[in-house]
Short mmCIF file of C-alpha atoms in Angstrom, two decimals:
data_model
loop_
_atom_site.label_atom_id
_atom_site.label_comp_id
_atom_site.label_asym_id
_atom_site.label_seq_id
_atom_site.Cartn_x
_atom_site.Cartn_y
_atom_site.Cartn_z
CA LEU X 384 0.49 0.29 -0.07
CA ILE X 385 1.66 3.16 -0.79
CA THR X 386 0.82 6.27 0.71
CA TRP X 387 0.76 10.28 2.16
CA ASP X 388 2.59 11.28 4.51
CA GLY X 389 1.49 14.76 4.41
CA SER X 390 4.78 16.01 2.61
CA LYS X 391 5.57 12.61 0.92
CA TRP X 392 4.82 8.67 -0.31
CA ILE X 393 6.06 5.79 1.39
CA VAL X 394 5.96 2.89 -0.31
CA PRO X 395 5.91 0.03 2.69
CA GLY X 396 9.45 -3.01 2.69
CA SER X 397 11.54 -1.12 0.28
CA LYS X 398 14.20 1.30 0.70
CA HIS X 399 15.09 2.77 -3.36
CA VAL X 400 14.49 6.44 -4.31
CA GLU X 401 13.03 7.50 -7.35
CA ALA X 402 12.12 11.28 -8.04
CA MET X 403 8.49 12.08 -9.16
CA ASN X 404 6.47 14.97 -11.14
CA LEU X 405 3.86 16.87 -9.69
CA ILE X 406 0.85 14.77 -8.55
CA SER X 407 -2.28 16.54 -7.86
CA ILE X 408 -4.42 13.60 -5.42
CA SER X 409 -7.90 14.38 -4.07
CA PHE X 410 -7.73 12.94 0.10
CA SER X 411 -11.71 12.92 0.80
CA LEU X 412 -11.65 12.81 4.03
CA PHE X 413 -10.96 16.83 4.27
CA ALA X 414 -12.77 17.64 0.87
CA THR X 415 -10.00 19.14 -0.20
CA SER X 416 -7.37 18.80 -3.34
CA LEU X 417 -3.39 18.34 -2.19
CA VAL X 418 -1.14 19.29 -4.83
CA VAL X 419 2.06 17.90 -3.69
CA GLN X 420 5.73 18.32 -5.22
CA GLY X 421 7.42 14.69 -5.39
CA ARG X 422 11.23 14.88 -3.82
CA VAL X 423 13.85 12.92 -3.48
CA ALA X 424 14.37 11.78 0.36
CA PHE X 425 13.92 14.82 2.57
CA ALA X 426 10.88 16.30 3.24
CA PHE X 427 11.07 19.91 4.88
CA ALA X 428 9.41 22.45 7.57
CA ILE X 429 6.89 24.95 5.60
CA THR X 430 7.10 28.64 8.35
CA PRO X 431 4.09 29.50 8.62
CA LYS X 432 2.85 32.62 9.02
CA ALA X 433 3.37 34.36 12.31
CA ALA X 434 0.97 34.13 14.58
CA ALA X 435 -0.96 35.76 18.03
CA SER X 436 -0.19 35.79 22.11
CA ALA X 437 -1.65 35.53 24.13
CA ALA X 438 -0.04 34.69 27.31
CA ALA X 439 -1.09 31.88 30.32
CA SER X 440 -0.49 32.66 33.62
CA SER X 441 3.54 31.67 34.57
CA SER X 442 4.07 30.72 31.27
CA PRO X 443 5.74 30.90 28.28
CA ASP X 444 4.14 33.23 25.50
CA LEU X 445 2.64 30.26 23.82
CA ASN X 446 -1.27 30.77 23.22
CA PRO X 447 -2.44 32.41 19.74
CA GLY X 448 -5.37 32.54 21.40
CA ALA X 449 -8.88 30.88 21.67
CA ASN X 450 -10.35 32.42 19.44
CA ASN X 451 -7.58 32.75 16.85
CA ARG X 452 -8.76 29.43 14.94
CA ASN X 453 -8.47 30.13 10.94
CA ASP X 454 -10.81 28.01 10.02
CA GLY X 455 -10.65 24.89 12.11
CA LEU X 456 -10.84 23.91 15.97
CA ILE X 457 -7.16 24.97 16.72
CA ASP X 458 -5.06 27.50 14.97
CA SER X 459 -3.50 24.87 13.18
CA ASP X 460 -0.01 26.69 11.64
CA PHE X 461 0.56 27.12 15.07
CA ALA X 462 0.58 24.09 16.22
CA LYS X 463 2.56 22.62 13.66
CA ARG X 464 5.06 25.26 13.94
CA ARG X 465 5.26 24.44 17.85
CA ILE X 466 4.97 20.74 17.36
CA LYS X 467 7.55 20.54 14.79
CA SER X 468 10.20 22.62 17.15
CA GLY X 469 9.94 19.66 19.88
CA ARG X 470 8.27 22.24 21.85
CA VAL X 471 4.27 22.17 23.23
CA PHE X 472 1.40 23.54 22.21
CA VAL X 473 -0.55 25.63 24.06
CA HIS X 474 -4.64 26.81 23.67
CA HIS X 475 -6.52 28.02 26.89
CA ASN X 476 -10.46 27.75 27.10
CA PHE X 477 -10.06 24.14 24.82
CA LEU X 478 -13.54 22.93 26.53
CA THR X 479 -16.65 24.73 27.80
CA LYS X 480 -17.68 25.03 31.36
CA ASP X 481 -20.61 23.32 30.40
CA GLN X 482 -18.11 20.62 28.80
CA LEU X 483 -15.49 20.73 32.18
CA ALA X 484 -17.90 19.59 34.67
CA TYR X 485 -19.39 16.73 32.53
CA LEU X 486 -15.29 15.31 33.44
CA GLN X 487 -15.43 16.55 36.09
CA ASN X 488 -18.04 14.46 37.37
CA ASP X 489 -17.57 12.08 34.95
CA MET X 490 -14.11 11.27 36.65
CA GLU X 491 -15.94 11.16 40.18
CA LEU X 492 -17.95 8.00 39.23
CA MET X 493 -14.72 6.45 37.93
CA LYS X 494 -14.03 6.90 41.71
CA GLU X 495 -16.50 6.23 43.38
CA GLU X 496 -16.46 2.68 41.12
CA GLY X 497 -13.32 1.72 41.93
CA ARG X 498 -11.73 2.23 38.38
CA PHE X 499 -8.52 5.06 39.72
CA VAL X 500 -5.48 3.11 40.32
CA VAL X 501 -1.91 4.52 42.24
CA ASN X 502 -0.09 4.46 39.35
CA GLY X 503 2.57 6.78 39.11
CA LEU X 504 4.78 5.63 36.20
CA SER X 505 7.97 7.30 37.50
CA ASP X 506 9.71 4.54 35.89
CA VAL X 507 7.58 2.58 33.49
CA ARG X 508 10.05 0.32 32.76
CA LYS X 509 9.88 -1.36 36.60
CA GLY X 510 6.13 -1.38 36.23
CA LEU X 511 2.96 -2.37 39.00
CA LYS X 512 4.14 -3.70 42.18
CA GLY X 513 4.29 -7.80 41.78
CA GLU X 514 4.21 -6.92 38.49
CA VAL X 515 6.26 -9.31 35.94
CA VAL X 516 8.85 -7.48 34.04
CA GLU X 517 12.23 -7.47 31.53
CA THR X 518 15.03 -6.53 34.33
CA ALA X 519 17.25 -4.08 32.89
CA GLY X 520 19.47 -3.78 30.12
CA SER X 521 17.77 -7.01 29.09
CA MET X 522 16.13 -6.08 25.83
CA ASP X 523 15.58 -9.32 24.13
CA GLY X 524 12.46 -10.27 27.03
CA GLU X 525 14.56 -13.22 27.83
CA GLU X 526 14.90 -11.99 31.53
CA LYS X 527 12.89 -11.06 33.87
CA LYS X 528 11.33 -10.29 37.25
CA LYS X 529 9.10 -9.67 39.57
CA SER X 530 8.71 -5.47 40.23
CA ASN X 531 8.72 -4.31 43.65
CA GLN X 532 8.24 -0.36 42.70
CA GLY X 533 4.98 0.04 44.70
CA PHE X 534 2.77 3.37 44.00
CA ASP X 535 1.73 5.79 47.13
CA VAL X 536 -1.55 8.16 46.49
CA LYS X 537 0.96 10.67 48.27
CA VAL X 538 3.91 10.80 45.71
CA ASP X 539 1.96 9.32 42.81
CA ARG X 540 -1.01 9.99 40.16
CA SER X 541 -3.82 8.19 39.93
CA VAL X 542 -5.36 7.17 36.78
CA CYS X 543 -8.46 5.65 35.01
CA PRO X 544 -8.93 4.49 31.55
CA VAL X 545 -12.05 6.85 30.20
CA PRO X 546 -15.67 4.38 29.48
CA TRP X 547 -16.18 6.34 26.01
CA TRP X 548 -12.93 6.35 24.14
CA LYS X 549 -13.83 3.58 21.55
CA HIS X 550 -17.27 4.38 21.69
CA THR X 551 -15.23 8.48 20.99
CA LEU X 552 -13.25 7.19 18.56
CA GLU X 553 -16.20 5.00 15.95
CA ASN X 554 -17.89 8.14 15.82
CA SER X 555 -17.83 10.41 12.46
CA LEU X 556 -17.40 13.28 12.75
CA GLY X 557 -20.24 14.18 10.05
CA GLY X 558 -23.44 14.70 12.48
CA GLU X 559 -24.64 17.06 14.47
CA CYS X 560 -24.94 17.24 18.86
CA ALA X 561 -28.22 18.09 19.74
CA ASP X 562 -28.46 20.52 22.56
CA GLY X 563 -27.55 19.38 25.80
CA GLU X 564 -25.86 16.23 24.20
CA THR X 565 -22.26 17.24 26.42
CA LEU X 566 -20.38 13.91 25.91
CA PRO X 567 -21.17 13.21 22.45
CA SER X 568 -19.61 17.46 22.21
CA ILE X 569 -16.73 16.25 23.51
CA GLN X 570 -16.39 13.06 21.97
CA LEU X 571 -16.13 15.30 18.61
CA LYS X 572 -13.96 17.73 19.65
CA LEU X 573 -11.86 15.34 20.10
CA GLN X 574 -11.57 13.61 17.00
CA GLN X 575 -11.68 17.01 15.56
CA LEU X 576 -8.81 17.50 17.26
CA ARG X 577 -6.76 14.02 16.01
CA PHE X 578 -8.22 14.95 12.49
CA GLU X 579 -6.82 19.13 12.17
CA LEU X 580 -3.69 17.77 13.53
CA SER X 581 -2.76 14.85 11.54
CA ARG X 582 -3.61 17.01 8.82
CA SER X 583 -1.01 20.20 9.98
CA LEU X 584 1.66 18.02 11.07
CA GLY X 585 1.31 15.54 7.71
CA ARG X 586 0.72 11.98 9.92
CA PRO X 587 -2.27 10.30 7.63
CA THR X 588 -1.77 6.73 9.60
CA MET X 589 -3.14 9.47 13.01
CA LEU X 590 -6.69 8.72 11.07
CA ASP X 591 -6.63 5.38 11.77
CA SER X 592 -9.63 4.70 14.32
CA ASN X 593 -8.83 0.90 14.88
CA LEU X 594 -4.64 2.02 15.89
CA GLY X 595 -4.40 1.61 19.54
CA HIS X 596 -4.50 5.89 20.82
CA GLU X 597 -5.04 5.73 24.29
CA CYS X 598 -6.83 8.19 26.45
CA TYR X 599 -7.48 8.32 30.25
CA TYR X 600 -8.32 10.70 33.57
CA SER X 601 -5.43 11.31 35.80
CA GLU X 602 -5.54 13.49 39.00
CA SER X 603 -2.88 14.17 41.79
CA ALA X 604 -3.05 15.12 45.24
CA PRO X 605 -0.78 17.21 47.07
CA GLY X 606 2.54 15.79 47.29
CA SER X 607 2.55 14.33 44.41
CA SER X 608 4.88 14.31 41.01
CA LEU X 609 5.88 12.46 38.16
CA ALA X 610 9.92 11.43 37.50
CA ARG X 611 11.23 13.13 33.91
CA HIS X 612 10.64 10.84 31.62
CA MET X 613 9.66 9.84 27.34
CA ASP X 614 6.48 8.39 25.88
CA GLU X 615 7.94 7.33 22.95
CA ARG X 616 11.31 5.33 22.17
CA HIS X 617 12.78 4.28 18.74
CA GLU X 618 11.74 0.32 18.22
CA GLU X 619 14.99 -0.67 18.23
CA THR X 620 15.25 0.34 22.15
CA LYS X 621 11.78 -2.32 22.53
CA GLY X 622 14.30 -5.05 22.19
CA PRO X 623 12.28 -7.24 18.75
CA ARG X 624 8.58 -6.73 20.05
CA GLY X 625 9.52 -3.66 19.28
CA TRP X 626 9.08 -3.69 15.45
CA LEU X 627 5.96 -6.15 15.87
CA LEU X 628 3.46 -3.67 17.71
CA PRO X 629 1.00 -2.35 14.89
CA SER X 630 1.27 1.24 16.06
CA ARG X 631 3.19 3.56 18.17
CA ARG X 632 2.28 6.71 19.83
CA SER X 633 2.68 9.76 18.11
CA LEU X 634 1.06 13.33 19.86
CA SER X 635 0.99 13.69 23.96
CA TRP X 636 -2.57 15.69 24.12
CA LEU X 637 -3.87 16.70 28.03
CA ILE X 638 -7.07 18.64 28.80
CA TYR X 639 -5.97 20.38 32.44
CA LEU X 640 -9.24 19.14 35.01
CA SER X 641 -7.09 21.11 37.73
CA ASP X 642 -9.73 21.39 40.95
CA THR X 643 -8.53 24.28 43.37
CA GLY X 644 -11.08 23.81 45.67
CA GLU X 645 -10.96 27.97 46.44
CA SER X 646 -13.15 29.53 43.06
CA ASP X 647 -16.38 30.14 42.66
CA ILE X 648 -14.92 28.72 39.05
CA ALA X 649 -12.20 25.80 40.68
CA GLY X 650 -8.84 25.36 38.79
CA GLU X 651 -9.10 28.97 36.48
CA GLY X 652 -7.56 30.30 39.27
CA TRP X 653 -4.48 28.32 39.68
CA ASP X 654 -1.25 29.27 40.71
CA ALA X 655 2.09 27.94 40.33
CA ARG X 656 3.43 29.19 43.57
CA ILE X 657 0.26 28.56 45.57
CA ASN X 658 -0.65 24.92 43.65
CA GLY X 659 3.05 24.06 42.27
CA GLY X 660 2.14 20.59 39.60
CA LEU X 661 3.77 22.26 37.00
CA LEU X 662 4.12 20.87 33.45
CA ARG X 663 7.69 20.94 32.58
CA THR X 664 9.31 20.62 29.37
CA PHE X 665 13.65 20.22 28.06
CA PRO X 666 13.32 21.84 24.16
CA GLN X 667 16.43 22.16 22.90
CA LYS X 668 17.39 25.84 23.03
CA HIS X 669 19.23 26.15 19.66
CA TYR X 670 16.22 24.35 17.74
CA ARG X 671 14.70 26.24 15.72
CA GLN X 672 14.51 29.12 18.11
CA HIS X 673 10.54 31.36 17.34
CA ASP X 674 10.63 34.41 19.13
CA GLU X 675 8.55 36.36 17.28
CA THR X 676 10.75 39.56 18.25
CA THR X 677 14.08 38.41 16.41
CA ASN X 678 12.89 36.78 13.40
CA ASN X 679 14.73 33.25 13.91
CA SER X 680 12.20 32.29 10.85
CA SER X 681 15.46 31.43 8.51
CA TYR X 682 16.35 28.24 11.27
CA LEU X 683 12.95 26.15 10.40
CA GLU X 684 14.66 26.55 6.46
CA LYS X 685 18.35 24.81 7.49
CA THR X 686 16.43 22.22 9.95
CA VAL X 687 14.56 18.88 9.55
CA ASP X 688 11.30 18.08 11.12
CA CYS X 689 12.20 16.42 14.70
CA GLY X 690 10.60 13.27 15.91
CA SER X 691 10.88 10.95 12.18
CA HIS X 692 12.48 11.48 9.30
CA ASN X 693 11.28 9.05 6.86
CA GLY X 694 9.82 7.24 9.74
CA ASN X 695 12.77 6.62 11.29
CA LEU X 696 12.39 8.02 14.50
CA GLN X 697 14.87 10.15 16.46
CA VAL X 698 17.10 9.20 19.77
CA GLY X 699 18.88 12.71 20.19
CA TRP X 700 20.37 15.14 19.39
CA LEU X 701 23.97 17.38 17.43
CA LEU X 702 23.87 20.28 19.83
CA GLY X 703 24.91 23.21 18.49
CA TYR X 704 26.48 25.90 21.03
CA GLU X 705 26.16 30.14 22.25
CA ILE X 706 26.60 32.53 19.57
CA GLU X 707 30.12 33.68 19.84
CA GLU X 708 30.90 37.41 19.34
CA ASN X 709 31.61 37.64 14.92
CA GLU X 710 30.47 33.75 14.71
CA GLN X 711 27.56 32.21 13.13
CA GLN X 712 24.83 30.47 14.64
CA SER X 713 25.60 27.02 15.43
CA ILE X 714 22.11 25.13 14.47
CA THR X 715 21.20 21.64 16.90
CA HIS X 716 20.19 19.02 14.63
CA PRO X 717 17.85 16.26 15.61
CA VAL X 718 19.85 12.82 14.87
CA PHE X 719 18.20 9.79 13.76
CA LEU X 720 18.11 6.00 14.42
CA ASP X 721 17.84 3.95 10.58
CA SER X 722 18.02 0.28 11.68
CA TRP X 723 17.09 -0.67 8.19
CA PHE X 724 20.65 0.98 7.12
CA ASP X 725 22.21 -1.05 3.63
CA PHE X 726 25.49 -2.74 4.53
CA THR X 727 27.07 -5.29 2.53
CA ASN X 728 29.29 -7.57 4.24
CA PRO X 729 32.82 -8.58 3.26
CA TYR X 730 32.59 -11.58 3.87
CA THR X 731 29.79 -12.62 2.31
CA GLY X 732 28.97 -9.52 -0.34
CA MET X 733 25.73 -9.96 0.99
CA ALA X 734 23.51 -7.68 1.52
CA GLU X 735 22.61 -6.95 5.27
CA PRO X 736 20.17 -4.23 7.79
CA HIS X 737 22.69 -2.16 10.10
CA CYS X 738 21.65 0.59 12.23
CA ILE X 739 23.79 3.94 11.72
CA LEU X 740 23.22 7.62 12.69
CA TYR X 741 22.15 10.59 10.84
CA ILE X 742 20.94 14.47 11.13
CA VAL X 743 19.71 16.32 7.79
CA ARG X 744 21.23 19.79 6.89
CA GLU X 745 21.67 22.12 4.35
CA LYS X 746 24.26 20.90 1.40
CA PRO X 747 27.35 23.32 1.58
CA GLY X 748 27.09 25.85 -0.46
CA GLN X 749 23.46 26.06 -0.55
CA THR X 750 20.79 28.23 1.16
CA ASP X 751 17.52 27.03 -0.29
CA HIS X 752 16.12 25.06 1.88
CA ASN X 753 15.23 22.63 -0.62
CA HIS X 754 18.39 21.53 -0.90
CA MET X 755 19.32 19.45 2.38
CA GLU X 756 21.29 15.70 2.63
CA ILE X 757 21.84 13.65 5.59
CA GLU X 758 24.84 13.13 6.85
CA TYR X 759 26.10 9.99 8.61
CA ILE X 760 27.25 11.17 12.31
CA THR X 761 28.69 7.29 12.68
CA GLY X 762 29.49 4.31 10.65
CA PRO X 763 26.91 1.04 9.90
CA TRP X 764 26.74 -1.82 13.24
CA SER X 765 24.75 -4.50 13.70
CA THR X 766 22.35 -4.97 16.62
CA GLU X 767 23.25 -7.90 17.31
CA ALA X 768 26.40 -7.12 18.47
CA VAL X 769 25.41 -4.59 21.23
CA PRO X 770 25.09 -6.20 24.31
CA GLY X 771 21.97 -4.69 26.15
CA ASN X 772 20.65 -1.58 25.54
CA VAL X 773 20.89 0.19 22.28
CA LEU X 774 20.34 3.89 23.97
CA GLU X 775 23.23 2.99 26.70
CA PHE X 776 25.61 1.68 24.40
CA LEU X 777 25.31 5.09 22.54
CA HIS X 778 25.86 6.82 25.79
CA THR X 779 29.17 4.55 26.01
CA ARG X 780 30.75 5.26 22.67
CA ALA X 781 29.85 9.09 23.00
CA GLU X 782 31.92 9.31 26.53
CA LEU X 783 33.98 6.65 24.85
CA GLU X 784 35.06 8.69 21.43
CA SER X 785 34.82 12.56 22.84
CA SER X 786 38.10 12.63 23.20
CA ASP X 787 41.00 13.76 20.15
CA GLN X 788 42.63 10.82 21.12
CA PRO X 789 42.20 7.82 18.63
CA VAL X 790 40.10 5.07 18.89
CA SER X 791 40.42 2.23 17.73
CA PRO X 792 37.58 0.28 17.01
CA SER X 793 35.61 3.14 16.98
CA LEU X 794 30.97 4.11 15.87
CA PHE X 795 31.52 8.10 15.77
CA LEU X 796 32.78 9.22 12.23
CA ASN X 797 34.98 11.75 14.50
CA SER X 798 35.03 12.55 18.15
CA LYS X 799 32.99 15.61 17.29
CA TYR X 800 30.71 14.09 16.03
CA ALA X 801 30.07 12.10 19.54
CA ARG X 802 31.22 16.04 21.29
CA GLN X 803 27.68 17.24 20.06
CA PHE X 804 25.53 14.07 20.29
CA SER X 805 23.52 14.03 23.33
CA LEU X 806 20.68 11.85 23.95
CA LEU X 807 16.75 12.53 24.11
CA GLU X 808 16.42 9.47 27.01
CA ASP X 809 19.94 10.36 29.12
CA ARG X 810 18.74 8.68 32.17
CA GLN X 811 22.30 8.76 33.70
CA ALA X 812 22.25 12.83 33.48
CA TRP X 813 18.60 13.62 34.91
CA MET X 814 19.63 10.43 37.90
CA LYS X 815 21.70 12.93 38.69
CA GLY X 816 19.52 16.43 38.51
CA SER X 817 20.55 17.60 35.54
CA ILE X 818 17.79 19.26 33.10
CA PRO X 819 19.55 17.44 29.60
CA ASP X 820 22.41 19.32 27.57
CA GLY X 821 21.41 21.97 25.24
CA ALA X 822 17.47 22.14 26.69
CA GLU X 823 15.79 24.72 28.10
CA ILE X 824 13.56 24.45 30.90
CA GLU X 825 9.59 25.93 30.57
CA ASP X 826 6.43 25.19 32.24
CA PHE X 827 2.67 24.67 31.77
CA VAL X 828 0.38 25.51 34.55
CA PRO X 829 -2.23 23.81 34.18
CA THR X 830 -5.07 25.58 33.97
CA ARG X 831 -8.66 24.22 34.11
CA GLY X 832 -10.10 23.75 30.52
CA THR X 833 -6.26 24.16 28.77
CA LEU X 834 -5.42 21.40 25.79
CA VAL X 835 -1.37 20.75 25.21
CA VAL X 836 -0.23 19.58 22.61
CA PHE X 837 3.57 17.74 21.90
CA ASP X 838 5.65 14.97 20.11
CA SER X 839 5.39 11.94 22.36
CA VAL X 840 9.27 10.99 20.69
CA THR X 841 10.72 14.29 20.68
CA LEU X 842 10.06 15.80 24.48
CA PRO X 843 11.67 14.98 28.30
CA HIS X 844 9.11 15.82 30.41
CA GLU X 845 8.42 15.62 34.08
CA VAL X 846 5.77 16.56 36.40
CA THR X 847 6.53 19.49 39.78
CA PRO X 848 4.93 18.49 43.10
CA VAL X 849 1.73 19.00 44.10
CA PHE X 850 1.36 21.70 46.81
CA ARG X 851 -1.96 22.55 46.98
CA GLY X 852 -5.58 21.48 45.31
CA LYS X 853 -6.05 18.40 42.54
CA ARG X 854 -4.27 17.90 39.36
CA ALA X 855 -6.88 16.76 36.93
CA ALA X 856 -6.41 16.04 33.35
CA LEU X 857 -8.10 14.20 30.73
CA ALA X 858 -5.58 12.78 28.86
CA GLY X 859 -3.86 10.77 26.20
CA TRP X 860 -1.95 9.47 23.37
CA PHE X 861 -2.40 9.71 19.15
CA HIS X 862 -0.70 7.10 17.07
CA GLU X 863 0.56 6.33 14.17
CA GLU X 864 1.28 3.05 12.17
CA THR X 865 4.96 1.23 13.25
CA GLN X 866 7.23 1.24 10.47
CA PRO X 867 7.63 -1.67 9.05
CA LEU X 868 9.72 -3.69 9.06
CA GLY X 869 12.47 -3.80 6.37
CA GLY X 870 12.46 -0.13 6.70
CA ASN X 871 10.23 3.37 4.27
CA VAL X 872 11.27 3.96 0.44
CA VAL X 873 10.42 7.93 -0.94
CA ILE X 874 9.25 7.85 -3.74
#
């Protein structure tokens, strides 16, 4: 099945690339015509028009406002710019007061029925207490043990799967909701959100309602927090089972239902200092800066979208650095892991799939963002030759090869690549309390009715301790198809 992902044509199971002529197709789901210029091998971001901003309390000036929606439910241009820059898109007042009240009452009913479980997922790899899980470093599933990680309502959140979510995914966008039908109006809005994000971000398989899209209620009492984590990882980091799953998390989203318990409009007065419970994120400082006052839009044209490239998920960054006087800006680039790189075995002469890391950047001497090329930063390696976790392997090799003294055999093509490489999920640094290399902190207040969306692969995040009130949300993940065995090809 040949599919269109919003920027290129995908043919599963092959990796050869051909050029394509101008193509015009009709996408009936959106009742619109898409005219697509075929490109060889790469997809690029288009700088969107600047969006107006309305500040959230104690949060960055990131929200274009509830009414600045163009023709859709959200400001899709602004959402695309934020998410493809590895940052959080914020939209205040996404739900009406009646819709928020319905969800709050539904949550209370679920609690009365005992459906909530305490599950902070501070380290999802450890599992629930008594659950049989794989041991650390065992990615093949052969070594397992029972988890001793017990969760406590005082320090972890409680969660409950949403009982009406499956019906939501089955609903059509064609119908209308009668007055008083609060739940159908919420379901319709969530469907519209998924469809608009799929279209604007060029993620067509996210439209498939049969994928494992997730939705749950979450509540955190005072004392609760959530440790830094990633919502999704590269298939290679999950062992063989990673390639067998039909879908993966693509976008993380939350609609806050927080309740301060101290005002008539509960939750709208949530204060960062008094209530805590901030969503703390760690975007890269030198990747696609978008301070509207400094006109940095040119940087969008010098980098490729983060998260995924040609189906290969991102695993790290090749870091830029601070601007020095009379020195050109150094730009941070996303690093992707291709698990299906064609490598010819020197002993057998046969082509074998190997792993390799790469970035995509401008060709030397070119200023047009159409002139981009893959730049490999490591040599190919076989997963069979890597003991344990591939991320730990990459971290160790980068540290070992960062010195100017030659290391043999080496993985990275030069020591500069090794020094600049930083994992998305650097747990060794996190355990020391360090923020990710090259990152800056962006905090978001969980104000009642606010929608936040970000890429599940790219953005490390955590929740700071809740001091007062109940931090609550309707949250979930929109999925897209897992890369097929053998990789993708762009034609």
